[in-house]
Coordinates of C-alpha atoms and ligand atoms in Angstrom, one line a residue:
X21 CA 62.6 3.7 -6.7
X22 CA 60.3 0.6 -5.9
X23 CA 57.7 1.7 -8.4
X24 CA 59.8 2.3 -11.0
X25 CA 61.6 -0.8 -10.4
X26 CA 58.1 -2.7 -10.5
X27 CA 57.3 -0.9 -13.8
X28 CA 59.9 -2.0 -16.0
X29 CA 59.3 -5.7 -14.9
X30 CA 56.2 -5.8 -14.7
X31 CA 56.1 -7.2 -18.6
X32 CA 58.9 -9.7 -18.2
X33 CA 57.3 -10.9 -15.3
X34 CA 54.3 -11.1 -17.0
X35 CA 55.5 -13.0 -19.4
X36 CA 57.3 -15.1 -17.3
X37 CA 53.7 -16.1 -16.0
X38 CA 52.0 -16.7 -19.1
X39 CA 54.5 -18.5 -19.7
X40 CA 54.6 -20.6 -16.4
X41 CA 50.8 -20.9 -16.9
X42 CA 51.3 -21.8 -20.7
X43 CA 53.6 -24.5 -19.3
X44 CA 50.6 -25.9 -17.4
X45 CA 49.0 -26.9 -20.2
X46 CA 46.6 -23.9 -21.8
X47 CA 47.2 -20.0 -23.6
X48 CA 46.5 -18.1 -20.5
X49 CA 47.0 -14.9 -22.2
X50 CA 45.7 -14.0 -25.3
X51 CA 48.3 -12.9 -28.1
X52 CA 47.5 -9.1 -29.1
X53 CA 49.2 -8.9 -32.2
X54 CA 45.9 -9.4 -33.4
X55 CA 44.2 -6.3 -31.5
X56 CA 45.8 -4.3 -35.2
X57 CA 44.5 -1.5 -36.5
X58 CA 42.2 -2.6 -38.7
X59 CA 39.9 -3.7 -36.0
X60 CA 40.0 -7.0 -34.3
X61 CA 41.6 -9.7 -35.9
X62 CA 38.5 -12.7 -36.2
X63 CA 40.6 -15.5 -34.5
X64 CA 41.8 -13.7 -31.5
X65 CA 39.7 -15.2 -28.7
X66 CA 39.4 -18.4 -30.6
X67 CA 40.7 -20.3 -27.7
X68 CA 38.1 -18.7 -25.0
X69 CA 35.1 -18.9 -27.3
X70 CA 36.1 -23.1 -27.4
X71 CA 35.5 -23.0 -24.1
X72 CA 33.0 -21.5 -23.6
X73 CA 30.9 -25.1 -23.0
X74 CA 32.8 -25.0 -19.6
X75 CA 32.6 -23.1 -16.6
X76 CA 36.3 -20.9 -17.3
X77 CA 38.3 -21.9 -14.2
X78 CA 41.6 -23.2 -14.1
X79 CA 41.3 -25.7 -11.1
X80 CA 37.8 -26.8 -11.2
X81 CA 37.8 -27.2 -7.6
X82 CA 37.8 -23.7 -6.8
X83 CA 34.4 -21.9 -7.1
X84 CA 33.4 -19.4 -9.7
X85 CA 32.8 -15.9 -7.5
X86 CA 30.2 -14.2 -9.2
X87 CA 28.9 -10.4 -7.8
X88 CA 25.5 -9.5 -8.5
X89 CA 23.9 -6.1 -8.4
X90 CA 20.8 -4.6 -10.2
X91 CA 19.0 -1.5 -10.8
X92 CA 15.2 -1.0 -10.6
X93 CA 14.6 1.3 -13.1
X94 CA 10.5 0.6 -12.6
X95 CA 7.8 -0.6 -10.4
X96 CA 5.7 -1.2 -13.3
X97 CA 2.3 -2.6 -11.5
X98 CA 1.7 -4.7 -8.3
X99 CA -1.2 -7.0 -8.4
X100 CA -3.2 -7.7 -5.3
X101 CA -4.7 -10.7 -6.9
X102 CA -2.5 -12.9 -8.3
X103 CA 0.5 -11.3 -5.5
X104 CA 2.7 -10.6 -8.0
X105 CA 5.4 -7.6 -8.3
X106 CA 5.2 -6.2 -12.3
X107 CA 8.9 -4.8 -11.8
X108 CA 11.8 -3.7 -14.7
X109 CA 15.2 -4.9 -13.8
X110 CA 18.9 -3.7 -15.2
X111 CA 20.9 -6.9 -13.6
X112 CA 24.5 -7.0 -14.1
X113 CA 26.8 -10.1 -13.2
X114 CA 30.7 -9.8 -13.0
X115 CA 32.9 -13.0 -13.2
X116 CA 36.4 -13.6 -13.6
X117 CA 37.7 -15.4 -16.9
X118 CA 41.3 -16.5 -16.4
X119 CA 41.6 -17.6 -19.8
X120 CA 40.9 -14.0 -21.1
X121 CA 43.4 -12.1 -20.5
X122 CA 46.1 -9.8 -22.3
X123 CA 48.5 -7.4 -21.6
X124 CA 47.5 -4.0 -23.0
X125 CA 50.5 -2.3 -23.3
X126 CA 51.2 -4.9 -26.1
X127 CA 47.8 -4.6 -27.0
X128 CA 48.1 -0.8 -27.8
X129 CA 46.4 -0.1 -24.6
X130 CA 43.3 -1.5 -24.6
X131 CA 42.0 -2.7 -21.2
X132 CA 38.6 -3.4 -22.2
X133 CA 36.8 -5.3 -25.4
X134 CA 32.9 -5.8 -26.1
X135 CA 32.4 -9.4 -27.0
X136 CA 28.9 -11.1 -28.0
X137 CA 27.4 -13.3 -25.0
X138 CA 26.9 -16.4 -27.1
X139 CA 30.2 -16.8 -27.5
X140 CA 30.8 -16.2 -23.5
X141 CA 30.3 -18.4 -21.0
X142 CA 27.3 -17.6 -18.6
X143 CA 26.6 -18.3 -15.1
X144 CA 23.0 -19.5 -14.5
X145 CA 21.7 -17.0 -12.4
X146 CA 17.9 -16.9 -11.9
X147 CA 15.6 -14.9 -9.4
X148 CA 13.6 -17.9 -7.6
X149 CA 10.2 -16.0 -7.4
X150 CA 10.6 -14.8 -11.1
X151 CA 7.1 -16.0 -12.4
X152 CA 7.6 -15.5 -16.0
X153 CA 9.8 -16.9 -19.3
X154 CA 12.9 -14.5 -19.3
X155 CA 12.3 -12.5 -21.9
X156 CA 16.0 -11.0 -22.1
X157 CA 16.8 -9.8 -25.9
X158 CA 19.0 -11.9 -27.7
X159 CA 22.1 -11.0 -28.9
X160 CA 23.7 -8.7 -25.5
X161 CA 27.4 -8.2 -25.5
X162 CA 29.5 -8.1 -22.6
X163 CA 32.8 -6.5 -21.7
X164 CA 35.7 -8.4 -21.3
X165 CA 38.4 -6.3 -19.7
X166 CA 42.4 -7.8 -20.0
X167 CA 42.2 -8.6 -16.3
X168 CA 40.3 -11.3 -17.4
X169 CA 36.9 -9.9 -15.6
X170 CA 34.0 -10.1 -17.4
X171 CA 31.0 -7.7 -16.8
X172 CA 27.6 -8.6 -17.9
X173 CA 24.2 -6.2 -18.1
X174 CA 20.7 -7.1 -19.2
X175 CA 17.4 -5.8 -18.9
X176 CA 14.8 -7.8 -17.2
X177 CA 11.0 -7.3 -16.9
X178 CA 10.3 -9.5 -14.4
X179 CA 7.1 -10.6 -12.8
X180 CA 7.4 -11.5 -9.5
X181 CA 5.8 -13.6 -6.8
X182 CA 5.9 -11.1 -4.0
X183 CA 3.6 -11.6 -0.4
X184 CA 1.2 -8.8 -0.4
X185 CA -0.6 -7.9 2.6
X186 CA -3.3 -5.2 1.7
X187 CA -4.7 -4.5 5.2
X188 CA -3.7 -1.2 5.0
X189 CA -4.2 -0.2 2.0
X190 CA -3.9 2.4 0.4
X191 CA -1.3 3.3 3.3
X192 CA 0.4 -0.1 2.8
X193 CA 4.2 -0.7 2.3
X194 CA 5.2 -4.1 0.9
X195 CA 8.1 -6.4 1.1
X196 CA 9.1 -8.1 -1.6
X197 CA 11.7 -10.6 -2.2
X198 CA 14.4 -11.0 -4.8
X199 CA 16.2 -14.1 -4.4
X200 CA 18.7 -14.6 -6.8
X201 CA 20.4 -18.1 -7.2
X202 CA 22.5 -20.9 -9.9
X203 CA 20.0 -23.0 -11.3
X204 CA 22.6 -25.6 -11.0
X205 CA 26.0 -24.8 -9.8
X206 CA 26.3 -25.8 -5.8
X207 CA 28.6 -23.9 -3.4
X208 CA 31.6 -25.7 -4.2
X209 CA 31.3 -24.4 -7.6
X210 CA 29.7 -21.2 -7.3
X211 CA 29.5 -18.3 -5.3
X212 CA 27.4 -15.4 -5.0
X213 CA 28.7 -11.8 -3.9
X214 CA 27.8 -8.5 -4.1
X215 CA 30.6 -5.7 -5.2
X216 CA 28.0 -2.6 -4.3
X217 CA 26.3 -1.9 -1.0
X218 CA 22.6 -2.6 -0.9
X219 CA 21.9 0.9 -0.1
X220 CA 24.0 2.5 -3.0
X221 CA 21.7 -0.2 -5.4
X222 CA 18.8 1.5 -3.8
X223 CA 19.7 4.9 -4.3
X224 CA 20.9 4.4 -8.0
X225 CA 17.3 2.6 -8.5
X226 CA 15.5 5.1 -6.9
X227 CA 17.6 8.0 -9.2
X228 CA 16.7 5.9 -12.4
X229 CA 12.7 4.3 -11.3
X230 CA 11.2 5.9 -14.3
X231 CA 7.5 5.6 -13.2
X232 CA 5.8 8.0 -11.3
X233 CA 3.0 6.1 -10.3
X234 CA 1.5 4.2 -7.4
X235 CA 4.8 2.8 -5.4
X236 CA 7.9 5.0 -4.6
X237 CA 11.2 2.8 -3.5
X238 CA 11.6 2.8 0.2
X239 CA 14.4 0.8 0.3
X240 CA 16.6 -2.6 -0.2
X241 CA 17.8 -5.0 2.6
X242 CA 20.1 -8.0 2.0
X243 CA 20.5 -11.0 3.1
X244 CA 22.5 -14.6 2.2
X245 CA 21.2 -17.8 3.3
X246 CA 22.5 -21.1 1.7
X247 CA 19.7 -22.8 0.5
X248 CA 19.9 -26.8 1.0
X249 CA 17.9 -28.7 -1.7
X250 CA 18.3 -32.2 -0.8
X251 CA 22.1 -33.4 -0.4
X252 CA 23.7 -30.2 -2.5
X253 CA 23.8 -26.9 -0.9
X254 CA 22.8 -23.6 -3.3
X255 CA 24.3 -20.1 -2.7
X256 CA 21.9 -17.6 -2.8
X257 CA 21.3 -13.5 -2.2
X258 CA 17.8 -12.3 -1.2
X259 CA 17.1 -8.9 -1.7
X260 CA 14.3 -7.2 0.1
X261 CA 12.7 -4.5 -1.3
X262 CA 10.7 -2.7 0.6
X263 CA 8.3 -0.3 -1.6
X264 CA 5.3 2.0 -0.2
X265 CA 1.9 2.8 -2.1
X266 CA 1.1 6.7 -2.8
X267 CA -1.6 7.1 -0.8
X268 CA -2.7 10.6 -2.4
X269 CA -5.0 9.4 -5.2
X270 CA -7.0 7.1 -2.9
X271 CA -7.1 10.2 0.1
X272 CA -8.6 12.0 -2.5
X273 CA -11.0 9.3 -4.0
X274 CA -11.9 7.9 -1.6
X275 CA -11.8 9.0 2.1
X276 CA -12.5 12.5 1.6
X277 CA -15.9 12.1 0.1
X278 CA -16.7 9.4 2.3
X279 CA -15.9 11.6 5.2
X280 CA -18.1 14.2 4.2
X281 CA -20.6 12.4 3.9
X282 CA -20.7 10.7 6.8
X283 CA -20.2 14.7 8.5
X284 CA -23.2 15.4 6.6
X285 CA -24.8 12.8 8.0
X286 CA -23.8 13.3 11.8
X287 CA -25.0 17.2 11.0
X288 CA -28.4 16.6 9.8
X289 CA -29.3 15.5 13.3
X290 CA -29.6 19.1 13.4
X291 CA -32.5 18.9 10.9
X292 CA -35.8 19.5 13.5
X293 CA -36.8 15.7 13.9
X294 CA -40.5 16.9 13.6
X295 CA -40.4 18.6 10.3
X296 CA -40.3 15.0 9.0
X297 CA -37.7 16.0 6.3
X298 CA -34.9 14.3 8.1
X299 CA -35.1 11.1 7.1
X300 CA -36.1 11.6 3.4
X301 CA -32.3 13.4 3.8
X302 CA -30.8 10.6 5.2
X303 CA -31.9 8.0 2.7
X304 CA -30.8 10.4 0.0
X305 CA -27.8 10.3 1.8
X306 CA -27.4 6.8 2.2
X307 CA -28.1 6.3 -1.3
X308 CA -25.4 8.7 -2.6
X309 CA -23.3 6.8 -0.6
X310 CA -23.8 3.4 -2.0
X311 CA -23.3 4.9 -5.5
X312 CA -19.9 6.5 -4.1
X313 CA -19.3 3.0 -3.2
X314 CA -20.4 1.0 -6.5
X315 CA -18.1 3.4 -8.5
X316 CA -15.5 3.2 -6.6
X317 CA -15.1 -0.4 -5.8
X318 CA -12.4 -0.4 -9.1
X319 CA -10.5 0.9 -6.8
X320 CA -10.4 -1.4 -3.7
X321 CA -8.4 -4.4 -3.9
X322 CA -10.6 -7.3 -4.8
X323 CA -8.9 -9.9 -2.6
X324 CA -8.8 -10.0 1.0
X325 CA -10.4 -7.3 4.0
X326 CA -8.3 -4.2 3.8
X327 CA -8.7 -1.7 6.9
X328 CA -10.6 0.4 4.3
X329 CA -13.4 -2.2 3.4
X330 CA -14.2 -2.1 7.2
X331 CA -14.1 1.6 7.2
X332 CA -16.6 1.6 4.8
X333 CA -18.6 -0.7 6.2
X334 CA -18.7 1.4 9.3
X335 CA -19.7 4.6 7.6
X336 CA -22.5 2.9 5.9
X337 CA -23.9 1.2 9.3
X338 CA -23.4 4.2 10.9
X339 CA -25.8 5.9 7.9
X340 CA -28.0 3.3 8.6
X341 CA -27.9 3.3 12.5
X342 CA -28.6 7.5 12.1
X343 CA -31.6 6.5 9.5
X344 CA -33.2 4.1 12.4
X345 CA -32.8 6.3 14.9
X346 CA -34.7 9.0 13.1
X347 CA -37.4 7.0 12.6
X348 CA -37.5 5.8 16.1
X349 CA -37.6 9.2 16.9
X350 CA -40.2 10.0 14.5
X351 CA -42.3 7.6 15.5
X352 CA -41.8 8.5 18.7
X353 CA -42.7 12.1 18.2
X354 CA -45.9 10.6 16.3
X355 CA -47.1 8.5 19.4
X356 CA -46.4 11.3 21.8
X357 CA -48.8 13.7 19.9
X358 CA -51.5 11.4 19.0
X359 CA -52.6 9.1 21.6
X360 CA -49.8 9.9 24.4
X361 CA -50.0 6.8 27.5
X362 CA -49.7 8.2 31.2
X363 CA -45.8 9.1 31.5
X364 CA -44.4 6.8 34.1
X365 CA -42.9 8.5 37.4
X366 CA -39.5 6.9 37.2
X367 CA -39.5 8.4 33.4
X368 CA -41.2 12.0 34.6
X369 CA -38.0 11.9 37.2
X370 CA -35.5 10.9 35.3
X371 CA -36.7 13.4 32.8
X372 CA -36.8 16.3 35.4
X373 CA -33.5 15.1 36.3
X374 CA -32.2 15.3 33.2
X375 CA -33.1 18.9 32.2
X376 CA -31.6 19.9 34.9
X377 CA -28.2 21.9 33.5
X378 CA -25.4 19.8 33.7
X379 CA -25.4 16.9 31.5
X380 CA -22.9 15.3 28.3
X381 CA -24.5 17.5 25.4
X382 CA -25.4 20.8 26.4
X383 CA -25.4 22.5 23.2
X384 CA -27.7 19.8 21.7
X385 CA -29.9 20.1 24.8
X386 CA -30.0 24.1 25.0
X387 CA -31.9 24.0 22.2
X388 CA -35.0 22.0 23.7
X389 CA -34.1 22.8 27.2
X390 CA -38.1 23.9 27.9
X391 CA -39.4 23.1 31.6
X392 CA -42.1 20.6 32.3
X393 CA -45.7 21.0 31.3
X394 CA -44.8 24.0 28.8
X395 CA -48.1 24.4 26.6
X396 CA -47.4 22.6 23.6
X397 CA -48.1 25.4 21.4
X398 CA -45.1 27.0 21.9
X399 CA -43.1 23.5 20.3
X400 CA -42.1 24.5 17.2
X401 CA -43.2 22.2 14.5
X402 CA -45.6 19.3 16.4
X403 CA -48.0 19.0 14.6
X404 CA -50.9 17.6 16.4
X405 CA -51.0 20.0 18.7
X406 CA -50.5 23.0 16.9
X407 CA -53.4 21.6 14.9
X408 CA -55.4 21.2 18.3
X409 CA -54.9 25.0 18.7
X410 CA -55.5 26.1 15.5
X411 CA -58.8 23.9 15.8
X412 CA -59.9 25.8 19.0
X413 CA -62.5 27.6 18.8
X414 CA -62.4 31.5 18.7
X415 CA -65.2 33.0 21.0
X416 CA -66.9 34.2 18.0
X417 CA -67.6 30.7 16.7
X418 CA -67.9 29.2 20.2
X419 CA -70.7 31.2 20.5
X420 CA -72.7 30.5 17.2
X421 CA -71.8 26.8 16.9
X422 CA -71.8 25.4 20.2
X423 CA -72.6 25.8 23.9
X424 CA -69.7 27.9 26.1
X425 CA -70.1 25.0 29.0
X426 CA -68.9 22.9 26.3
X427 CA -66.5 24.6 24.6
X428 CA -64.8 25.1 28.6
X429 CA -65.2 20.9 28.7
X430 CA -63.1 20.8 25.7
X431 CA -60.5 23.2 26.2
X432 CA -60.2 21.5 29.3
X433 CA -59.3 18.1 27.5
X434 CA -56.7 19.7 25.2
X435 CA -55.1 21.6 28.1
X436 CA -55.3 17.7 29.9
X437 CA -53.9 16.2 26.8
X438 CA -51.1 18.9 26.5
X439 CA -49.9 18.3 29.7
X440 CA -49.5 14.5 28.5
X441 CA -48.0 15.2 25.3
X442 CA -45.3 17.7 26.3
X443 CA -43.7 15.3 28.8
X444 CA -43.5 12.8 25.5
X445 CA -42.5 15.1 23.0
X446 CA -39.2 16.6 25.7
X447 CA -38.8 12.8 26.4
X448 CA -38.7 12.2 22.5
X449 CA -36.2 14.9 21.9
X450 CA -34.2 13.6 24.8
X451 CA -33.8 11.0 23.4
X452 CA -32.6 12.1 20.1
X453 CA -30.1 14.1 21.7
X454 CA -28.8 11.1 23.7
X455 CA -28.3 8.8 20.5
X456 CA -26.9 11.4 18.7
X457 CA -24.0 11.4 21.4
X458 CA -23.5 7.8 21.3
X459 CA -23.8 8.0 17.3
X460 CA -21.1 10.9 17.8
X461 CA -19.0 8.8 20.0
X462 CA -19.2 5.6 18.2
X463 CA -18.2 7.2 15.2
X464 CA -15.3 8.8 16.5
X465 CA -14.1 6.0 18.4
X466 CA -14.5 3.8 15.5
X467 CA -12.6 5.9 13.2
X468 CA -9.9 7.1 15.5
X469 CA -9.3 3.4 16.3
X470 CA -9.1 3.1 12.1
X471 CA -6.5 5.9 12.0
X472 CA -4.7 4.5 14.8
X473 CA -4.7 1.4 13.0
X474 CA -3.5 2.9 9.7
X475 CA -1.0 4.6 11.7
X476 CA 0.9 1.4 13.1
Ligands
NAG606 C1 51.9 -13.7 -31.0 O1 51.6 -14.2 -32.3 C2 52.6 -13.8 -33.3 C3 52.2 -14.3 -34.7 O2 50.9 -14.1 -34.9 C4 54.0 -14.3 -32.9 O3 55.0 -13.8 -33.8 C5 54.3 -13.8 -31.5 O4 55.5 -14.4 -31.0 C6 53.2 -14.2 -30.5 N1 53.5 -13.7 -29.2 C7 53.3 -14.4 -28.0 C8 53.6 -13.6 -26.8 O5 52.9 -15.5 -28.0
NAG607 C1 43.2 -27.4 -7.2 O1 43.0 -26.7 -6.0 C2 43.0 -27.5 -4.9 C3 42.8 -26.7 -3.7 O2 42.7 -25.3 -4.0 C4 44.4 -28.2 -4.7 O3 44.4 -29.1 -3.6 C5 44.6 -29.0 -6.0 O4 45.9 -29.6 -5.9 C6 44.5 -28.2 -7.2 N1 44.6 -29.0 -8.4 C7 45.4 -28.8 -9.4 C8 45.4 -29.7 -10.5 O5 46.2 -27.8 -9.3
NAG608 C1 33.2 -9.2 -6.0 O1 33.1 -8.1 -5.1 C2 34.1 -8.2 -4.1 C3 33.8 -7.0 -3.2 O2 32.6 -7.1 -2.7 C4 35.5 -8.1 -4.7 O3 36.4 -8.2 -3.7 C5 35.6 -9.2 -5.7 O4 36.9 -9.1 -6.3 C6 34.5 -9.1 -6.7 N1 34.7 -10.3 -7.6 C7 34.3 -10.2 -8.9 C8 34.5 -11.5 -9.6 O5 33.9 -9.2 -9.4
NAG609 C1 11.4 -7.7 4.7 O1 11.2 -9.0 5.3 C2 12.4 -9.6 5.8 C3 12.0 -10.9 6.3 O2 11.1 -11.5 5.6 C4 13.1 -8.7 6.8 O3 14.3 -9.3 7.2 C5 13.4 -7.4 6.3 O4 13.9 -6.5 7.2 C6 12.1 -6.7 5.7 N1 12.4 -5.5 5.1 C7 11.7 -4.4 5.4 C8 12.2 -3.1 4.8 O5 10.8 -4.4 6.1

């Protein structure tokens, strides 16, 4: 009853407010006999395109409401450099116009028209860290519906200012900020709103983000501060979005084959430290590495200390750390079998004490767990005195060449000097074995504290 009651005065009584508003001085309502059939009639708007020169309101003291929303439709690039968020933009802006609007059913049903933006008038909007000249194509149209609401799209590529904080890259998620504010209008003549929710703009822009590339969407926060510039007070949206860097490309890059090669290097303590090809390896190594390093240095970020640098950085001193202590050891392993000093008790002791079978590495020291005073021949791969044996004479030659009193005086020094060097060489593999454990712990506390780190 009600409804039908409404629906057959609903046109008088619109009529009786155009008129009332007419009355006040201005064509509220545009006169359709010129939506004909053969198109749109040229003058029809006339009186709103005139105005368009002035914000459309009919009391200027009430504020134009505008709603914002936009689409990202694609995270184009984001440079660590210069801090600035490459981005492409849909934005759409939806006013009311009360000085466009008809009735449709005298307008044969048409609610909604396409009109040409220059003859619109346009709120001001601009993103506050846009760092670019808009670039927006000329000549956008804009639908007018007869309510009088008008509904405007454009496409923005838009560089941003955004605060980039690269410590963890590549596992870094940024923050970037979308402030969108009148250039001129204040609060008491504009207002900002937004007619969808923040997540349904982030799930549209995350159905449409064309690119497939570095950043995926994570999401979109909102928030609306006033912003007070001097004596007049600006309304203003901020949009956060919050986007996250696909970490594949530099997993793969670049800390896989740093990894191995720094497990390469932890392995080749296994090399025998007195074949003397270890640390021929481990320079190879460590060259490898820095090539890995020049080449991929494109890919790093060029300003600021990411987590990563300092990872690198640690694999590389620990190369380095693994090269010195191989040629401590080497050198060690040379004194011991050339001109070995007198072992000092405390050493002899804490040597014996050592070997006993219960200490950090065992598999490492199972391998040269050989008692005291062993004869040196049976060390694999000493050299000096494997030569000293190999030098001995055989009783054959002992007795052409020299006298067997002698030959007993020698063998005696040998066995003397054996019992000096064997004592050095166990104290020199000790000692390999024991800074290969701390290398082995410092590199896995150093790159389990990196992972935690990447991880928070
Ligand atoms: C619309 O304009 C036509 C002439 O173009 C006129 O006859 C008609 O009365 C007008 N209607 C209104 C509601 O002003
Ligand atoms: C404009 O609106 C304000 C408050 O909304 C009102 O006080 C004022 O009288 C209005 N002016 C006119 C001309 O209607
Ligand atoms: C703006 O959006 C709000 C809902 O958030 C709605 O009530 C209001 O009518 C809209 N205004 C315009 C001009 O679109
Ligand atoms: C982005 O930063 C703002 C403050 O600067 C904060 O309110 C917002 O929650 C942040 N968003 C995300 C997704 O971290």
């Amino acid at each position: 009853m009600e409804r039908s009651w409404f629906h057959k005065e609903r046109f008088p009584l619109f009529l009786v407010l155009g008129l009332l508003l007419q009355g006040r001085g201005g064509t509220f309502i545009i006169n359709c006999s010129g939506f004909g059939q053969h198109g749109m009639y040229p003058t029809v708007l006339d009186s709103v395109f005139e105005r368009k020169a002035f914000r459309p309101v009919t009391n200027f003291s009430i504020p134009t409401l505008v709603n914002i929303s936009f689409t990202m439709s694609a995270i184009l690039d984001v440079d660590e450099q210069l801090q600035l968020l490459s981005s492409f933009l849909w934005l759409e802006m939806v006013w009311d116009n009360p000085f466009t609007r008809w009735n449709p059913e005298e307008c044969e049903g048409i609610t909604k028209i396409s009109v040409a933006t220059k003859n619109l008038w346009l709120p001001d909007i601009f993103i506050v860290e846009f760092m670019n000249v808009d670039k927006t194509p000329k000549g956008l149209t804009a639908y007018v519906s007869n309510e009088g609401r008008i509904r405007y799209k454009k496409p923005m590529k838009m560089t941003s200012i955004c605060n980039l904080d690269i410590l963890y890259f590549p596992f870094d998620q940024q923050n970037c900020t979308l402030t969108f504010s009148s250039f001129l209008y204040t609060v008491e003549n504009m207002l900002l709103g937004t007619e969808k929710e923040v997540w349904e703009i982030a799930d549209t822009s995350r159905d449409i983000v064309q690119t497939h590339g570095d950043w995926e969407l994570l999401g979109i926060n909102k928030a609306t501060p006033k912003m007070s510039l001097g004596t007049s007070l600006y309304d203003q949206i901020m949009f956060y979005v919050a986007i996250r860097r696909k970490p594949r490309l530099y997993i793969i890059n670049l800390l896989v084959p740093s990894g191995f090669l720094v497990a390469i290097d932890a392995l080749s303590f296994y090399l025998p430290a007195e074949s003397g090809n270890r640390a021929p390896f481990k320079i190879t190594l460590l060259l490898g590495y820095n090539v890995f390093l020049l080449m991929m240095n494109d890919l790093l970020p060029t300003n600021g200390t990411p987590l990563i640098s300092v990872y690198f950085a640690l694999c590389l001193s620990l190369m380095v750390v693994s090269l010195l202590e191989t040629i401590f050891i080497t050198y060690l392993l040379h004194l011991a079998t050339t001109q070995p000093p007198p072992m000092p008790w405390w050493l002899r002791s804490l040597l014996l004490y050592c070997t006993s079978p219960m200490k950090c590495c065992p598999t490492a020291l199972q391998k040269r767990n050989k008692p005291l005073g062993l004869p040196p021949a049976h060390l694999p791969g000493v050299k000096e005195p494997v030569e000293l044996v190999g030098k001995m004479p055989g009783p054959r030659e002992a007795e052409l060449n020299v006298r067997p009193g002698s030959t007993r005086d020698k063998q005696e020094d040998e066995t003397q000097k054996q019992h000096l060097v064997a004592p050095w060489v166990q104290f020199s593999h000790m000692m390999d074995t024991l800074l290969f454990c701390l290398y082995l712990l410092f590199m896995t506390t150093s790159v389990v504290t990196v992972i935690v780190l990447w991880n928070t």
